[in-house]
Short mmCIF file of C-alpha atoms and ligand atoms in Angstrom, two decimals:
data_model
loop_
_atom_site.label_atom_id
_atom_site.label_comp_id
_atom_site.label_asym_id
_atom_site.label_seq_id
_atom_site.Cartn_x
_atom_site.Cartn_y
_atom_site.Cartn_z
CA MET J 24 0.00 0.00 0.00
CA LYS J 25 1.41 3.30 -1.23
CA ARG J 26 4.82 2.00 -0.24
CA ARG J 27 6.66 3.50 -3.18
CA LYS J 28 4.92 6.77 -2.59
CA PHE J 29 5.83 7.11 1.03
CA ILE J 30 9.38 5.93 0.61
CA GLN J 31 9.96 8.47 -2.11
CA ASN J 32 8.00 11.26 -0.48
CA ALA J 33 9.63 14.64 -0.26
CA SER J 34 11.69 14.73 2.88
CA LEU J 35 11.36 17.02 5.83
CA SER J 36 14.65 18.63 4.88
CA THR J 37 13.33 20.02 1.59
CA PHE J 38 10.82 22.05 3.53
CA GLY J 39 12.97 22.54 6.58
CA ILE J 40 15.79 24.20 4.68
CA ALA J 41 13.40 26.68 3.10
CA VAL J 42 11.82 27.54 6.42
CA GLY J 43 15.13 27.45 8.27
CA SER J 44 16.66 30.06 6.01
CA SER J 45 13.79 32.47 6.54
CA VAL J 46 13.46 34.72 9.56
CA PHE J 47 11.96 33.29 12.74
CA ALA J 48 8.92 35.57 12.58
CA SER J 49 7.81 34.25 9.22
CA GLU J 50 8.45 30.67 10.39
CA LYS J 51 6.08 31.33 13.28
CA LYS J 52 3.49 32.83 10.97
CA LEU J 53 3.80 29.87 8.63
CA SER J 54 3.29 27.32 11.38
CA SER J 55 0.19 29.08 12.64
CA ILE J 56 -1.23 29.21 9.10
CA ILE J 57 -0.62 25.45 8.80
CA SER J 58 -2.18 24.83 12.18
CA GLU J 59 -5.25 26.88 11.16
CA GLU J 60 -5.50 24.84 7.95
CA ILE J 61 -5.40 21.62 9.93
CA LYS J 62 -8.19 22.87 12.19
CA SER J 63 -10.41 23.96 9.32
CA GLU J 64 -10.42 20.63 7.42
CA ASN J 65 -13.65 18.65 7.63
CA SER J 66 -13.40 15.70 9.97
CA THR J 67 -15.34 13.55 12.36
CA ALA J 68 -12.48 13.74 14.85
CA SER J 69 -13.21 14.97 18.35
CA PHE J 70 -11.70 15.36 21.76
CA PRO J 71 -11.16 14.64 24.58
CA LEU J 72 -9.42 11.54 23.42
CA VAL J 73 -6.78 9.05 24.48
CA ILE J 74 -4.78 6.79 22.21
CA ALA J 75 -2.12 4.31 23.25
CA THR J 76 0.14 1.69 21.75
CA TRP J 77 -0.98 -1.94 22.12
CA ASN J 78 -4.05 -3.42 23.81
CA VAL J 79 -4.18 -1.46 27.03
CA ASN J 80 -7.88 -0.85 27.66
CA ASN J 81 -7.46 -0.46 31.40
CA SER J 82 -4.87 2.26 30.87
CA THR J 83 -6.93 4.19 28.34
CA ALA J 84 -10.03 3.79 30.53
CA GLU J 85 -8.19 5.34 33.45
CA ALA J 86 -6.88 8.21 31.31
CA TRP J 87 -10.40 8.77 29.95
CA ARG J 88 -11.82 8.80 33.49
CA VAL J 89 -9.31 11.49 34.45
CA LEU J 90 -10.24 13.55 31.39
CA GLN J 91 -13.94 13.21 32.22
CA GLU J 92 -13.21 14.78 35.60
CA GLY J 93 -12.06 17.81 33.63
CA LYS J 94 -8.39 17.23 34.45
CA SER J 95 -5.52 17.90 32.09
CA ALA J 96 -4.14 15.68 29.34
CA LEU J 97 -0.94 15.57 31.43
CA ASP J 98 -2.78 14.06 34.42
CA ALA J 99 -4.52 11.64 32.07
CA VAL J 100 -1.38 10.24 30.48
CA GLU J 101 0.39 9.91 33.81
CA LYS J 102 -2.49 8.05 35.46
CA GLY J 103 -3.11 5.94 32.35
CA CYS J 104 0.52 4.83 32.09
CA MET J 105 0.62 4.02 35.81
CA ILE J 106 -1.98 1.29 35.31
CA GLU J 107 0.33 -0.75 33.08
CA GLU J 108 3.37 0.03 35.19
CA ALA J 109 1.62 -1.57 38.17
CA ASN J 110 0.45 -4.60 36.18
CA ALA J 111 2.90 -7.34 37.18
CA GLU J 112 1.66 -9.57 34.37
CA GLY J 113 2.79 -7.19 31.64
CA GLN J 114 6.42 -8.15 30.93
CA SER J 115 7.46 -5.02 29.08
CA VAL J 116 6.51 -2.15 31.37
CA GLY J 117 7.04 -1.42 35.08
CA ILE J 118 6.94 -4.24 37.62
CA GLY J 119 7.29 -7.65 35.96
CA GLY J 120 9.27 -6.17 33.06
CA LEU J 121 11.77 -8.60 31.55
CA PRO J 122 15.27 -7.83 32.85
CA ASP J 123 18.50 -7.03 31.04
CA ARG J 124 20.92 -9.85 30.40
CA ASP J 125 22.32 -9.59 33.92
CA GLY J 126 18.88 -10.02 35.47
CA ASN J 127 18.26 -6.36 36.38
CA VAL J 128 14.94 -4.73 35.53
CA THR J 129 15.74 -1.21 34.30
CA LEU J 130 13.00 1.18 33.33
CA ASP J 131 12.84 4.16 30.95
CA ALA J 132 10.03 6.71 30.79
CA CYS J 133 9.24 10.23 29.71
CA ILE J 134 6.38 12.68 29.78
CA MET J 135 5.75 15.88 27.80
CA ASP J 136 3.12 18.53 28.35
CA SER J 137 1.28 21.01 26.16
CA LYS J 138 3.68 23.82 27.06
CA GLY J 139 6.62 21.91 25.64
CA ASN J 140 7.98 20.85 29.04
CA TYR J 141 9.59 17.43 29.19
CA GLY J 142 10.96 15.12 31.86
CA ALA J 143 12.49 11.66 31.72
CA VAL J 144 14.17 8.91 33.66
CA VAL J 145 16.50 6.38 32.11
CA TYR J 146 17.92 3.16 33.54
CA LEU J 147 15.78 3.52 36.66
CA GLN J 148 15.70 0.52 39.01
CA ASN J 149 13.52 -0.51 41.94
CA ILE J 150 10.75 2.06 41.38
CA MET J 151 7.27 1.05 40.27
CA HIS J 152 6.20 4.28 38.53
CA PRO J 153 8.90 5.77 36.31
CA ILE J 154 6.27 7.91 34.52
CA SER J 155 5.54 9.74 37.78
CA VAL J 156 9.23 10.16 38.52
CA ALA J 157 9.63 11.59 35.00
CA ARG J 158 6.87 14.08 35.79
CA LYS J 159 8.64 15.07 39.01
CA VAL J 160 11.88 15.57 37.08
CA MET J 161 9.95 17.85 34.72
CA GLU J 162 8.14 19.81 37.40
CA ASP J 163 10.48 19.84 40.39
CA THR J 164 14.03 19.92 39.02
CA PRO J 165 15.94 22.26 36.71
CA HIS J 166 16.79 19.21 34.54
CA VAL J 167 15.02 17.11 31.94
CA ILE J 168 16.64 13.67 32.31
CA LEU J 169 17.86 11.78 35.37
CA ALA J 170 19.62 8.44 34.96
CA GLY J 171 20.35 5.32 37.00
CA LYS J 172 21.26 5.68 40.66
CA GLY J 173 20.66 9.43 40.62
CA ALA J 174 17.15 8.93 39.28
CA GLU J 175 16.50 6.29 41.93
CA GLN J 176 17.82 8.51 44.73
CA PHE J 177 15.69 11.38 43.47
CA ALA J 178 12.59 9.14 43.36
CA ILE J 179 13.18 7.95 46.92
CA SER J 180 13.71 11.51 48.11
CA GLU J 181 10.33 12.36 46.56
CA GLY J 182 8.65 9.60 48.56
CA PHE J 183 8.58 6.73 46.02
CA LYS J 184 9.01 3.37 47.79
CA PRO J 185 11.70 0.97 46.56
CA VAL J 186 10.27 -2.32 45.27
CA ASP J 187 11.70 -5.47 43.70
CA LEU J 188 10.57 -5.26 40.06
CA LEU J 189 11.70 -8.77 39.06
CA THR J 190 8.69 -11.07 39.40
CA ASP J 191 8.97 -14.87 39.57
CA ALA J 192 7.58 -15.16 36.04
CA SER J 193 10.12 -12.74 34.59
CA LYS J 194 12.97 -14.35 36.54
CA LYS J 195 11.95 -17.72 35.15
CA ALA J 196 11.81 -16.37 31.60
CA TRP J 197 15.28 -14.84 32.05
CA GLU J 198 16.69 -18.11 33.40
CA GLU J 199 15.26 -19.88 30.38
CA TRP J 200 16.81 -17.26 28.07
CA LYS J 201 20.22 -17.70 29.75
CA LYS J 202 20.37 -21.30 28.49
CA THR J 203 21.06 -19.96 24.99
CA SER J 204 21.71 -16.28 25.74
CA GLN J 205 20.74 -15.40 22.22
CA TYR J 206 20.10 -11.71 21.85
CA LYS J 207 17.81 -10.82 19.04
CA PRO J 208 14.86 -8.48 18.83
CA ILE J 209 11.53 -10.25 18.93
CA ILE J 210 9.01 -8.74 16.55
CA ASN J 211 5.98 -8.35 18.84
CA ILE J 212 6.71 -9.35 22.42
CA GLU J 213 3.53 -11.03 23.66
CA ASN J 214 1.52 -8.50 21.67
CA HIS J 215 2.20 -5.91 24.30
CA ASP J 216 5.21 -3.65 24.57
CA THR J 217 6.11 -0.12 25.53
CA ILE J 218 3.12 1.99 26.43
CA GLY J 219 3.13 5.23 24.49
CA MET J 220 0.06 7.32 25.26
CA LEU J 221 -1.25 10.58 23.80
CA ALA J 222 -4.21 12.52 25.18
CA ILE J 223 -6.14 15.66 24.28
CA ASP J 224 -8.15 17.24 27.08
CA LYS J 225 -11.37 19.22 26.85
CA ASN J 226 -9.43 22.42 26.22
CA GLY J 227 -7.75 20.84 23.21
CA ASP J 228 -4.36 20.67 24.94
CA ILE J 229 -2.12 17.71 24.15
CA SER J 230 0.26 15.73 26.37
CA GLY J 231 2.02 12.38 26.06
CA GLY J 232 3.78 9.74 28.10
CA CYS J 233 5.93 6.75 27.27
CA THR J 234 7.05 3.99 29.67
CA THR J 235 8.93 0.73 29.18
CA SER J 236 11.32 -1.85 30.56
CA GLY J 237 13.01 -1.72 27.14
CA LEU J 238 14.21 -4.66 25.13
CA ALA J 239 14.21 -7.95 26.98
CA TYR J 240 17.71 -9.17 27.87
CA LYS J 241 19.35 -5.99 26.57
CA MET J 242 22.99 -5.23 27.37
CA ALA J 243 23.45 -3.67 30.79
CA GLY J 244 23.25 0.09 30.44
CA ARG J 245 21.25 0.06 27.21
CA VAL J 246 18.71 2.86 26.86
CA GLY J 247 16.17 2.85 24.05
CA ASP J 248 14.06 5.46 22.33
CA SER J 249 11.22 5.58 24.83
CA PRO J 250 12.61 8.21 27.26
CA ILE J 251 14.30 10.32 24.59
CA ILE J 252 12.52 13.46 23.47
CA GLY J 253 11.71 13.43 19.76
CA SER J 254 12.34 9.70 19.44
CA GLY J 255 9.95 7.78 21.71
CA LEU J 256 7.66 10.79 22.20
CA PHE J 257 7.14 14.31 20.99
CA ILE J 258 4.38 16.86 21.56
CA ASP J 259 3.91 20.25 19.96
CA ASN J 260 0.61 21.62 21.20
CA GLU J 261 0.26 23.76 18.08
CA ILE J 262 0.34 20.72 15.81
CA GLY J 263 -0.05 17.34 17.56
CA GLY J 264 1.90 14.50 19.13
CA ALA J 265 3.44 11.14 18.34
CA THR J 266 4.90 8.19 20.21
CA ALA J 267 6.64 4.94 19.35
CA THR J 268 7.01 1.30 20.22
CA GLY J 269 9.35 -1.36 18.86
CA LEU J 270 13.08 -1.52 18.25
CA GLY J 271 14.27 1.68 19.90
CA GLU J 272 17.58 1.85 18.05
CA GLU J 273 15.71 2.34 14.76
CA VAL J 274 13.40 4.97 16.20
CA LEU J 275 16.36 6.84 17.69
CA LYS J 276 18.27 6.87 14.41
CA THR J 277 15.36 8.48 12.59
CA VAL J 278 14.10 10.69 15.48
CA GLY J 279 10.71 9.20 14.69
CA SER J 280 8.23 11.07 16.88
CA PHE J 281 9.67 14.49 16.11
CA LEU J 282 9.67 13.60 12.44
CA ILE J 283 5.96 12.72 12.58
CA VAL J 284 5.03 15.99 14.29
CA GLU J 285 7.06 17.97 11.76
CA LEU J 286 5.41 16.11 8.87
CA MET J 287 2.01 17.02 10.34
CA ARG J 288 3.20 20.63 10.56
CA GLN J 289 3.76 20.46 6.82
CA GLY J 290 0.12 19.47 6.38
CA LYS J 291 0.22 15.66 6.44
CA THR J 292 -2.50 13.81 8.30
CA PRO J 293 -1.41 11.77 11.33
CA GLN J 294 -1.80 8.63 9.21
CA GLN J 295 0.34 9.94 6.36
CA ALA J 296 2.96 11.14 8.82
CA CYS J 297 3.18 7.74 10.58
CA GLU J 298 3.51 6.00 7.21
CA GLU J 299 6.29 8.28 6.10
CA ALA J 300 8.19 7.82 9.37
CA ILE J 301 7.98 4.02 8.97
CA GLY J 302 9.05 4.50 5.34
CA ARG J 303 12.12 6.38 6.53
CA ILE J 304 13.19 3.39 8.66
CA ILE J 305 12.57 0.92 5.86
CA LYS J 306 14.62 2.98 3.45
CA LYS J 307 17.56 3.13 5.86
CA SER J 308 17.48 -0.38 7.34
CA PRO J 309 17.69 -3.25 4.86
CA ASN J 310 17.06 -5.70 7.73
CA PHE J 311 13.61 -4.26 8.54
CA LYS J 312 12.11 -7.76 8.15
CA ASP J 313 13.75 -8.68 11.46
CA PHE J 314 12.28 -6.03 13.71
CA GLN J 315 9.07 -4.19 14.48
CA VAL J 316 8.40 -0.49 14.94
CA GLY J 317 4.95 1.04 15.41
CA TYR J 318 3.93 4.69 15.64
CA ILE J 319 0.77 6.45 16.76
CA ALA J 320 -0.06 10.13 16.27
CA VAL J 321 -2.76 12.72 16.89
CA ASN J 322 -3.23 16.15 15.44
CA LYS J 323 -4.66 19.24 17.07
CA LYS J 324 -8.25 18.51 16.20
CA GLY J 325 -8.26 14.90 17.32
CA GLU J 326 -7.52 12.99 14.12
CA THR J 327 -5.37 9.93 14.77
CA GLY J 328 -2.99 7.76 12.79
CA TYR J 329 -1.06 4.54 13.41
CA TYR J 330 1.24 2.41 11.30
CA SER J 331 3.87 -0.28 11.79
CA ILE J 332 6.41 -2.24 9.79
CA HIS J 333 4.81 -5.64 10.40
CA ASP J 334 1.44 -7.12 11.17
CA GLY J 335 0.55 -7.52 14.84
CA PHE J 336 0.66 -3.93 16.06
CA TRP J 337 -2.52 -2.78 17.83
CA VAL J 338 -3.63 0.49 19.31
CA THR J 339 -6.26 1.34 21.90
CA LYS J 340 -8.30 4.45 21.34
CA TYR J 341 -10.83 6.02 23.69
CA GLN J 342 -12.84 8.62 21.83
CA ASP J 343 -16.55 9.56 21.76
CA GLY J 344 -17.11 7.36 24.82
CA LYS J 345 -15.79 4.19 23.12
CA ASN J 346 -12.70 2.30 24.28
CA GLU J 347 -11.57 0.26 21.27
CA ASN J 348 -8.70 -2.02 20.28
CA ILE J 349 -7.80 -1.41 16.67
CA PRO J 350 -5.35 -3.39 14.52
CA SER J 351 -2.87 -1.12 12.78
CA ASP J 352 -2.19 -1.18 9.06
CA PHE J 353 1.40 -2.13 8.28
CA TYR J 354 4.05 -1.95 5.56
CA ASP J 355 5.32 -5.51 5.12
CA LYS J 356 2.47 -7.22 3.32
CA LYS J 357 5.00 -9.96 2.17
N1 LIG E 649 10.90 0.93 22.27
C1 LIG E 649 11.32 0.15 23.39
C2 LIG E 649 12.80 0.20 23.48
O1 LIG E 649 13.47 0.10 22.48
C3 LIG E 649 10.92 -1.29 23.39
C4 LIG E 649 9.61 -1.68 22.79
O2 LIG E 649 8.73 -0.86 22.56
O3 LIG E 649 9.46 -2.87 22.51
O4 LIG E 649 13.31 0.27 24.58
#
């Protein structure tokens, strides 16, 4: 489907160079014209809304509940992500996450609000809710990222209780893996991976969150795309937001979420922007058959898009009072 078209599509740089060489004032004017154009298109889209990667109905339901109370998109994504973080059965987020190859569960998360503020934690251990620690980093420190021991110390100083994140099930899976110790990305881990969540509140303001235990059995110290601004998540309240799941190294190399938001700024729909961002990975990585990446996006008026490299990627969307699991379209039709 349209694969040639999106692979060959005009790149961001063609437009970016033109804008970049003009004065800042006209760049600002241009982006508000584009944003007005996006708003004036006909569409059935509406907000509030919540959309998340994978089948996470409980998370989207919680975020929706928060939005219905009239709270902000920021509160919604934090509370929504916390549901999966606390779910010990999910082996890719929070407690119960599969460990690195040394048996340590290390968590990455970030959050971004409608004012362009961002906070993240990377390589965080022993704390159940990295998304909330990321929010604290954003709101209560002069920094945007805290890593490892420092992040853990900060969390504890803020009242987070240390917990053992390695559950019996994940320990058993790791012990099984150690028999061969083969490291290779698995296309869709148990149909449930990183939670990337985007929400628009009743005021039309957008926020996003992203939380993960990263790749199972990764090298010690490895950090993926999920906590990195522009890669695992990006929000520009004037335009929209995007978030990612899948092989973080590929998302990082193409700065996927930022790319999607910039493509929407140029006038693409969220769907077209997600397709082009996947196309960018396919063009650059001849081994795309071996890994999965999935993106979701929203624009300012509540239109959504989602696309992945392979079959098997799902999204959960709560909009107009309906909490739905939706299979994503994908590139590799074989
Ligand atoms: N994107 C995550 C990472 O690379 C993992 C995933 O979504 O499967 O850490």
